mmCIF file of C-alpha atoms and ligand atoms in Angstrom:
data_model
loop_
_atom_site.group_PDB
_atom_site.id
_atom_site.type_symbol
_atom_site.label_atom_id
_atom_site.label_comp_id
_atom_site.label_asym_id
_atom_site.label_seq_id
_atom_site.Cartn_x
_atom_site.Cartn_y
_atom_site.Cartn_z
ATOM 1 C CA MET X 39 9.936 13.327 18.206
ATOM 2 C CA GLN X 40 6.951 12.382 19.711
ATOM 3 C CA LEU X 41 4.373 9.874 18.792
ATOM 4 C CA LYS X 42 0.670 10.381 19.153
ATOM 5 C CA PRO X 43 -1.524 6.571 18.105
ATOM 6 C CA MET X 44 -4.013 6.997 15.462
ATOM 7 C CA THR X 45 -6.181 4.094 16.264
ATOM 8 C CA PRO X 46 -5.226 1.224 19.270
ATOM 9 C CA HIS X 47 -4.332 -0.502 16.455
ATOM 10 C CA MET X 48 -1.968 1.391 13.767
ATOM 11 C CA GLY X 49 -0.922 4.259 12.547
ATOM 12 C CA ALA X 50 0.559 7.347 14.328
ATOM 13 C CA GLU X 51 0.957 11.029 13.762
ATOM 14 C CA VAL X 52 4.876 11.928 14.349
ATOM 15 C CA LEU X 53 5.406 15.124 15.993
ATOM 16 C CA ASN X 54 8.468 17.433 16.663
ATOM 17 C CA LEU X 55 10.623 16.176 13.439
ATOM 18 C CA ASP X 56 12.107 17.789 10.135
ATOM 19 C CA LEU X 57 11.988 15.689 7.427
ATOM 20 C CA ASN X 58 14.667 17.726 6.074
ATOM 21 C CA GLN X 59 16.696 17.054 9.431
ATOM 22 C CA LEU X 60 16.899 14.235 10.343
ATOM 23 C CA SER X 61 19.688 12.792 12.573
ATOM 24 C CA GLN X 62 20.972 9.073 12.970
ATOM 25 C CA SER X 63 19.022 8.568 16.127
ATOM 26 C CA ASP X 64 15.934 10.147 14.356
ATOM 27 C CA VAL X 65 15.645 7.471 11.133
ATOM 28 C CA SER X 66 16.037 5.076 13.929
ATOM 29 C CA ALA X 67 13.643 6.003 16.051
ATOM 30 C CA VAL X 68 11.401 6.428 13.188
ATOM 31 C CA LYS X 69 12.153 3.025 11.882
ATOM 32 C CA ALA X 70 11.100 1.544 15.096
ATOM 33 C CA ALA X 71 8.041 3.390 14.811
ATOM 34 C CA PHE X 72 7.540 2.063 11.489
ATOM 35 C CA LEU X 73 7.119 -1.532 12.561
ATOM 36 C CA GLN X 74 5.350 -0.731 15.511
ATOM 37 C CA TYR X 75 2.515 1.618 13.704
ATOM 38 C CA MET X 76 2.572 0.786 9.897
ATOM 39 C CA VAL X 77 1.491 4.140 8.950
ATOM 40 C CA LEU X 78 3.143 6.837 10.022
ATOM 41 C CA VAL X 79 1.943 10.759 9.355
ATOM 42 C CA PHE X 80 4.185 13.610 9.338
ATOM 43 C CA ARG X 81 2.544 17.428 9.302
ATOM 44 C CA ASP X 82 3.608 20.409 8.068
ATOM 45 C CA GLN X 83 6.857 19.132 5.698
ATOM 46 C CA GLU X 84 8.416 21.238 3.337
ATOM 47 C CA LEU X 85 9.571 18.180 0.928
ATOM 48 C CA SER X 86 11.198 18.557 -2.383
ATOM 49 C CA GLU X 87 11.323 15.629 -4.931
ATOM 50 C CA GLY X 88 14.780 15.027 -3.972
ATOM 51 C CA GLY X 89 14.139 15.472 0.022
ATOM 52 C CA HIS X 90 11.178 12.935 -0.644
ATOM 53 C CA LYS X 91 13.484 10.435 -2.061
ATOM 54 C CA THR X 92 16.467 11.379 0.260
ATOM 55 C CA PHE X 93 14.157 10.687 2.959
ATOM 56 C CA ALA X 94 12.272 7.474 1.452
ATOM 57 C CA GLY X 95 16.202 6.148 0.916
ATOM 58 C CA HIS X 96 16.935 6.106 4.817
ATOM 59 C CA PHE X 97 14.672 2.978 4.347
ATOM 60 C CA GLY X 98 16.372 1.130 1.515
ATOM 61 C CA GLU X 99 16.969 1.047 -2.592
ATOM 62 C CA LEU X 100 14.177 3.432 -4.517
ATOM 63 C CA HIS X 101 11.790 0.935 -6.130
ATOM 64 C CA ILE X 102 11.251 1.683 -9.794
ATOM 65 C CA HIS X 103 7.061 0.796 -10.515
ATOM 66 C CA PRO X 104 6.710 -1.653 -13.298
ATOM 67 C CA SER X 105 4.527 1.053 -15.523
ATOM 68 C CA LYS X 106 8.009 3.179 -15.243
ATOM 69 C CA ALA X 107 9.392 0.340 -17.595
ATOM 70 C CA GLN X 108 6.664 -0.611 -19.895
ATOM 71 C CA LEU X 109 3.977 2.344 -19.872
ATOM 72 C CA ASP X 110 5.862 5.646 -19.250
ATOM 73 C CA THR X 111 9.296 5.606 -19.859
ATOM 74 C CA ARG X 112 9.834 9.530 -20.044
ATOM 75 C CA SER X 113 9.244 10.801 -16.432
ATOM 76 C CA ASP X 114 11.287 10.608 -13.311
ATOM 77 C CA PRO X 115 11.320 6.687 -13.088
ATOM 78 C CA GLU X 116 11.554 6.909 -9.020
ATOM 79 C CA ILE X 117 8.710 9.293 -8.693
ATOM 80 C CA PHE X 118 5.371 7.776 -9.272
ATOM 81 C CA THR X 119 2.356 10.239 -9.896
ATOM 82 C CA VAL X 120 -1.047 9.756 -8.406
ATOM 83 C CA ARG X 121 -3.328 12.414 -10.012
ATOM 84 C CA THR X 122 -7.091 12.648 -10.184
ATOM 85 C CA THR X 123 -8.358 15.718 -12.239
ATOM 86 C CA PRO X 124 -12.021 17.050 -13.589
ATOM 87 C CA ASN X 125 -11.415 14.456 -16.823
ATOM 88 C CA SER X 126 -10.196 11.225 -14.960
ATOM 89 C CA GLN X 127 -12.303 8.289 -15.243
ATOM 90 C CA TRP X 128 -10.765 6.498 -12.236
ATOM 91 C CA ALA X 129 -8.614 7.606 -9.521
ATOM 92 C CA ASN X 130 -5.134 5.535 -8.753
ATOM 93 C CA GLY X 131 -5.463 3.171 -6.056
ATOM 94 C CA GLU X 132 -9.232 3.637 -4.762
ATOM 95 C CA VAL X 133 -9.264 -0.057 -4.507
ATOM 96 C CA TRP X 134 -8.002 -1.875 -1.433
ATOM 97 C CA HIS X 135 -4.878 -2.807 -1.905
ATOM 98 C CA THR X 136 -0.820 -3.620 -1.331
ATOM 99 C CA ASP X 137 1.055 -2.004 -3.979
ATOM 100 C CA VAL X 138 2.616 -3.908 -6.790
ATOM 101 C CA SER X 139 2.195 -7.226 -4.788
ATOM 102 C CA CYS X 140 2.525 -8.768 -8.562
ATOM 103 C CA GLU X 141 5.979 -8.224 -8.292
ATOM 104 C CA ALA X 142 8.552 -11.077 -6.945
ATOM 105 C CA ILE X 143 9.934 -8.817 -4.291
ATOM 106 C CA PRO X 144 7.034 -6.341 -4.096
ATOM 107 C CA PRO X 145 8.182 -2.949 -2.395
ATOM 108 C CA LEU X 146 8.852 -2.776 1.728
ATOM 109 C CA GLY X 147 6.835 0.796 1.606
ATOM 110 C CA SER X 148 5.733 3.676 -0.074
ATOM 111 C CA VAL X 149 6.112 7.671 0.727
ATOM 112 C CA LEU X 150 3.645 10.046 -0.002
ATOM 113 C CA HIS X 151 3.415 13.525 -0.485
ATOM 114 C CA VAL X 152 0.020 15.263 -1.473
ATOM 115 C CA GLN X 153 0.820 18.365 -2.841
ATOM 116 C CA GLN X 154 -2.609 19.471 -4.213
ATOM 117 C CA LEU X 155 -5.529 19.054 -2.029
ATOM 118 C CA PRO X 156 -8.868 18.664 -3.601
ATOM 119 C CA GLY X 157 -10.313 21.075 -0.856
ATOM 120 C CA GLU X 158 -10.761 21.894 2.435
ATOM 121 C CA SER X 159 -11.564 18.222 2.680
ATOM 122 C CA GLY X 160 -11.764 14.844 0.596
ATOM 123 C CA GLY X 161 -9.210 12.652 -0.977
ATOM 124 C CA ASP X 162 -8.405 10.790 2.346
ATOM 125 C CA THR X 163 -6.092 7.569 2.604
ATOM 126 C CA LEU X 164 -7.427 4.279 4.376
ATOM 127 C CA PHE X 165 -5.135 1.892 5.785
ATOM 128 C CA ALA X 166 -5.885 -1.612 7.164
ATOM 129 C CA ASN X 167 -3.707 -3.674 9.563
ATOM 130 C CA MET X 168 -3.324 -6.842 8.071
ATOM 131 C CA TYR X 169 -1.237 -8.391 10.791
ATOM 132 C CA LEU X 170 -5.127 -8.039 13.141
ATOM 133 C CA ALA X 171 -6.703 -8.923 10.214
ATOM 134 C CA PHE X 172 -5.155 -12.596 10.207
ATOM 135 C CA GLU X 173 -4.997 -12.677 14.125
ATOM 136 C CA SER X 174 -9.026 -12.224 14.131
ATOM 137 C CA LEU X 175 -9.955 -15.327 11.832
ATOM 138 C CA SER X 176 -10.773 -18.472 13.801
ATOM 139 C CA GLU X 177 -8.027 -20.834 14.283
ATOM 140 C CA LYS X 178 -9.049 -23.588 11.834
ATOM 141 C CA MET X 179 -9.426 -20.887 9.065
ATOM 142 C CA LYS X 180 -6.155 -19.814 9.958
ATOM 143 C CA ALA X 181 -4.494 -23.086 9.785
ATOM 144 C CA TRP X 182 -5.872 -23.510 6.290
ATOM 145 C CA LEU X 183 -5.218 -20.272 5.010
ATOM 146 C CA ARG X 184 -1.594 -21.274 5.859
ATOM 147 C CA THR X 185 -1.257 -23.872 3.481
ATOM 148 C CA LEU X 186 -2.235 -22.102 0.572
ATOM 149 C CA SER X 187 -0.465 -19.603 -2.050
ATOM 150 C CA ALA X 188 -1.848 -17.177 -4.163
ATOM 151 C CA VAL X 189 -0.943 -15.801 -7.621
ATOM 152 C CA HIS X 190 -0.706 -12.122 -7.814
ATOM 153 C CA ASP X 191 -1.068 -10.717 -11.508
ATOM 154 C CA GLY X 192 -0.564 -7.061 -12.378
ATOM 155 C CA ARG X 193 -2.804 -7.324 -15.665
ATOM 156 C CA LYS X 194 -5.636 -7.605 -13.178
ATOM 157 C CA ASP X 195 -4.792 -4.307 -11.510
ATOM 158 C CA LEU X 196 -4.368 -2.511 -15.030
ATOM 159 C CA ALA X 197 -7.019 -3.846 -16.185
ATOM 160 C CA ARG X 198 -9.537 -1.660 -13.643
ATOM 161 C CA TYR X 199 -7.631 1.175 -15.428
ATOM 162 C CA ASN X 200 -8.504 -0.136 -18.559
ATOM 163 C CA ILE X 201 -5.050 -0.907 -19.942
ATOM 164 C CA LYS X 202 -4.261 -3.706 -22.149
ATOM 165 C CA LEU X 203 -0.569 -4.162 -22.576
ATOM 166 C CA LYS X 204 0.713 -4.493 -26.251
ATOM 167 C CA ALA X 205 1.743 -7.726 -27.939
ATOM 168 C CA ASN X 206 5.641 -6.602 -26.708
ATOM 169 C CA GLN X 207 5.017 -5.300 -23.185
ATOM 170 C CA THR X 208 4.846 -7.580 -20.126
ATOM 171 C CA TYR X 209 3.841 -6.971 -16.583
ATOM 172 C CA PRO X 210 4.841 -8.584 -13.302
ATOM 173 C CA GLN X 211 2.948 -11.446 -11.838
ATOM 174 C CA ALA X 212 3.682 -13.746 -8.907
ATOM 175 C CA GLN X 213 2.838 -16.338 -6.566
ATOM 176 C CA HIS X 214 3.022 -15.620 -2.949
ATOM 177 C CA PRO X 215 2.057 -17.578 0.120
ATOM 178 C CA VAL X 216 -1.620 -16.306 1.445
ATOM 179 C CA VAL X 217 -0.145 -16.100 5.131
ATOM 180 C CA ILE X 218 3.367 -14.709 5.088
ATOM 181 C CA LYS X 219 5.894 -13.835 8.173
ATOM 182 C CA HIS X 220 6.922 -10.028 8.027
ATOM 183 C CA PRO X 221 10.594 -10.188 7.322
ATOM 184 C CA GLU X 222 11.526 -7.981 10.080
ATOM 185 C CA THR X 223 8.702 -8.538 13.204
ATOM 186 C CA GLY X 224 8.614 -12.149 12.656
ATOM 187 C CA LYS X 225 4.632 -11.819 12.676
ATOM 188 C CA GLU X 226 2.064 -13.466 10.509
ATOM 189 C CA LEU X 227 -0.514 -12.123 8.284
ATOM 190 C CA LEU X 228 -2.732 -12.090 5.758
ATOM 191 C CA PHE X 229 -0.919 -11.151 2.136
ATOM 192 C CA VAL X 230 -3.716 -10.858 -0.482
ATOM 193 C CA ASN X 231 -5.553 -8.230 -1.903
ATOM 194 C CA ARG X 232 -8.267 -7.417 -3.969
ATOM 195 C CA SER X 233 -6.420 -5.654 -6.872
ATOM 196 C CA PHE X 234 -3.318 -7.999 -7.495
ATOM 197 C CA THR X 235 -4.518 -11.210 -6.133
ATOM 198 C CA GLU X 236 -6.036 -13.578 -8.786
ATOM 199 C CA LYS X 237 -6.251 -16.465 -7.848
ATOM 200 C CA ILE X 238 -5.524 -18.898 -5.015
ATOM 201 C CA VAL X 239 -3.481 -21.961 -6.335
ATOM 202 C CA GLY X 240 -5.309 -25.323 -6.376
ATOM 203 C CA LEU X 241 -8.963 -24.057 -5.892
ATOM 204 C CA THR X 242 -11.444 -24.004 -8.582
ATOM 205 C CA ARG X 243 -12.624 -20.187 -9.881
ATOM 206 C CA LYS X 244 -15.412 -20.734 -7.936
ATOM 207 C CA GLU X 245 -13.831 -21.641 -4.835
ATOM 208 C CA SER X 246 -10.782 -18.835 -5.427
ATOM 209 C CA ASP X 247 -13.132 -16.416 -5.854
ATOM 210 C CA THR X 248 -15.524 -17.457 -3.272
ATOM 211 C CA VAL X 249 -12.847 -17.224 -0.446
ATOM 212 C CA LEU X 250 -11.248 -14.289 -1.542
ATOM 213 C CA GLU X 251 -14.339 -12.477 -1.344
ATOM 214 C CA MET X 252 -14.847 -13.629 2.354
ATOM 215 C CA LEU X 253 -11.401 -12.612 3.012
ATOM 216 C CA TRP X 254 -11.910 -8.856 1.082
ATOM 217 C CA HIS X 255 -14.955 -8.657 3.155
ATOM 218 C CA HIS X 256 -13.510 -9.524 6.303
ATOM 219 C CA VAL X 257 -11.170 -6.367 6.269
ATOM 220 C CA GLU X 258 -13.289 -4.053 4.428
ATOM 221 C CA SER X 259 -16.237 -3.988 6.489
ATOM 222 C CA ALA X 260 -13.860 -3.929 9.940
ATOM 223 C CA PRO X 261 -13.271 -0.407 11.036
ATOM 224 C CA ARG X 262 -11.304 -1.509 13.662
ATOM 225 C CA PHE X 263 -8.694 -3.093 11.479
ATOM 226 C CA GLN X 264 -8.365 0.425 10.011
ATOM 227 C CA CYS X 265 -7.152 3.803 10.328
ATOM 228 C CA ARG X 266 -7.776 7.078 7.985
ATOM 229 C CA VAL X 267 -5.488 9.623 7.306
ATOM 230 C CA ARG X 268 -6.775 13.307 6.937
ATOM 231 C CA TRP X 269 -4.334 15.200 4.544
ATOM 232 C CA ALA X 270 -3.528 19.009 4.898
ATOM 233 C CA PRO X 271 -1.046 21.271 3.104
ATOM 234 C CA GLY X 272 2.821 19.674 4.094
ATOM 235 C CA THR X 273 1.202 16.272 5.259
ATOM 236 C CA VAL X 274 3.324 13.373 4.409
ATOM 237 C CA VAL X 275 2.898 9.689 4.905
ATOM 238 C CA LEU X 276 4.757 6.487 4.862
ATOM 239 C CA TRP X 277 3.550 3.183 5.119
ATOM 240 C CA ASP X 278 4.880 -0.733 5.534
ATOM 241 C CA ASN X 279 3.756 -2.238 2.295
ATOM 242 C CA ARG X 280 4.406 -5.532 3.532
ATOM 243 C CA CYS X 281 1.349 -5.454 5.859
ATOM 244 C CA THR X 282 -0.835 -3.139 5.038
ATOM 245 C CA TRP X 283 -3.761 -2.383 2.936
ATOM 246 C CA HIS X 284 -4.577 1.277 1.962
ATOM 247 C CA HIS X 285 -7.558 2.822 -0.419
ATOM 248 C CA ALA X 286 -7.483 5.886 -1.851
ATOM 249 C CA VAL X 287 -10.935 7.166 -1.398
ATOM 250 C CA TRP X 288 -12.406 9.209 -4.419
ATOM 251 C CA ASP X 289 -15.156 11.207 -2.754
ATOM 252 C CA TYR X 290 -13.984 15.109 -4.379
ATOM 253 C CA PHE X 291 -14.959 14.725 -7.835
ATOM 254 C CA PRO X 292 -14.607 17.400 -9.712
ATOM 255 C CA SER X 293 -11.553 18.542 -8.166
ATOM 256 C CA THR X 294 -7.645 17.820 -8.632
ATOM 257 C CA ARG X 295 -5.966 15.939 -5.949
ATOM 258 C CA HIS X 296 -2.040 15.577 -7.298
ATOM 259 C CA ALA X 297 0.586 13.448 -5.249
ATOM 260 C CA GLN X 298 3.694 11.997 -5.808
ATOM 261 C CA ARG X 299 4.789 8.634 -4.450
ATOM 262 C CA VAL X 300 8.418 7.276 -3.712
ATOM 263 C CA SER X 301 8.406 3.664 -2.927
ATOM 264 C CA ILE X 302 11.156 1.261 -0.966
ATOM 265 C CA GLN X 303 12.426 -1.378 -2.636
ATOM 266 C CA GLY X 304 12.109 -4.650 -0.841
ATOM 267 C CA THR X 305 14.531 -6.807 0.026
ATOM 268 C CA THR X 306 13.576 -10.587 0.379
ATOM 269 C CA ALA X 307 10.311 -12.233 -1.467
ATOM 270 C CA PRO X 308 7.614 -12.567 1.070
ATOM 271 C CA SER X 309 7.650 -16.145 2.762
ATOM 272 C CA TRP X 310 5.840 -18.583 4.257
ATOM 273 C CA SER X 311 4.624 -18.099 7.685
ATOM 274 C CA ALA X 312 5.499 -21.321 9.080
HETATM 275 C C1 SIN D 259 -1.219 4.652 -3.873
HETATM 276 O O1 SIN D 259 -0.395 4.998 -3.262
HETATM 277 O O2 SIN D 259 -2.539 3.629 -3.857
HETATM 278 C C2 SIN D 259 -2.480 6.213 -3.668
HETATM 279 C C3 SIN D 259 -2.831 6.399 -2.516
HETATM 280 C C4 SIN D 259 -3.006 7.867 -2.435
HETATM 281 O O3 SIN D 259 -3.214 8.646 -3.244
HETATM 282 O O4 SIN D 259 -4.342 8.210 -1.134
#
């Protein structure tokens, strides 16, 4: 296998690898590249649902999205469908986010397979490097953020999709440090995101909203922290959910885009950096 970096700071295309035929040394090489590049793009794959799950399973237990337990109990719990049609009022993931950071132990990564493209172009996915986002802040801001924690609430994300829980339904909420240490690389990174982070603990609502807005602006306005994946038939993408944000671009209305995501269960709760 060969790696072709997508930008100097994140993302790599993985060449000459069939995800259905991985040897143990291929898996080790993919794991090392995953930690280094955060986003890996595999082209021209023929992945069945079973193959998709088997590939994700090389990285850990498969994650079950909280909506599967509460809101959609009929479909395969390990497959999360991302589908946008001419009737959609929103596209899943169209806001910068880290998947399900409202869980006490969020997924460590995800594997996305776009099965129906909206056309010759459109429906790209953007990713942001949250190590670099943190590193680029001033020393004073870094020192202060290291002392803070924030509440991540799944209901904030659901509200975006006009989903209100019924009285008998619950959805995860968790408190995480604002700056965490990646459990495998040991590097510090910013661990808040627009979809799920509801409030910084100990600040007033106005203070928290202002600080979080500053952080969203810091990342969203900096293309140098980001990479962009352009999908093609057979493209499969693996990302490290602990140190990236992603954003699904809905620029293809009224076309349909259909994707399936399999996520990998995290192993440890996000931990304080210092
Ligand atoms: C997601 O996992 O948020 C969806 C990403 C995408 O559809 O590109």
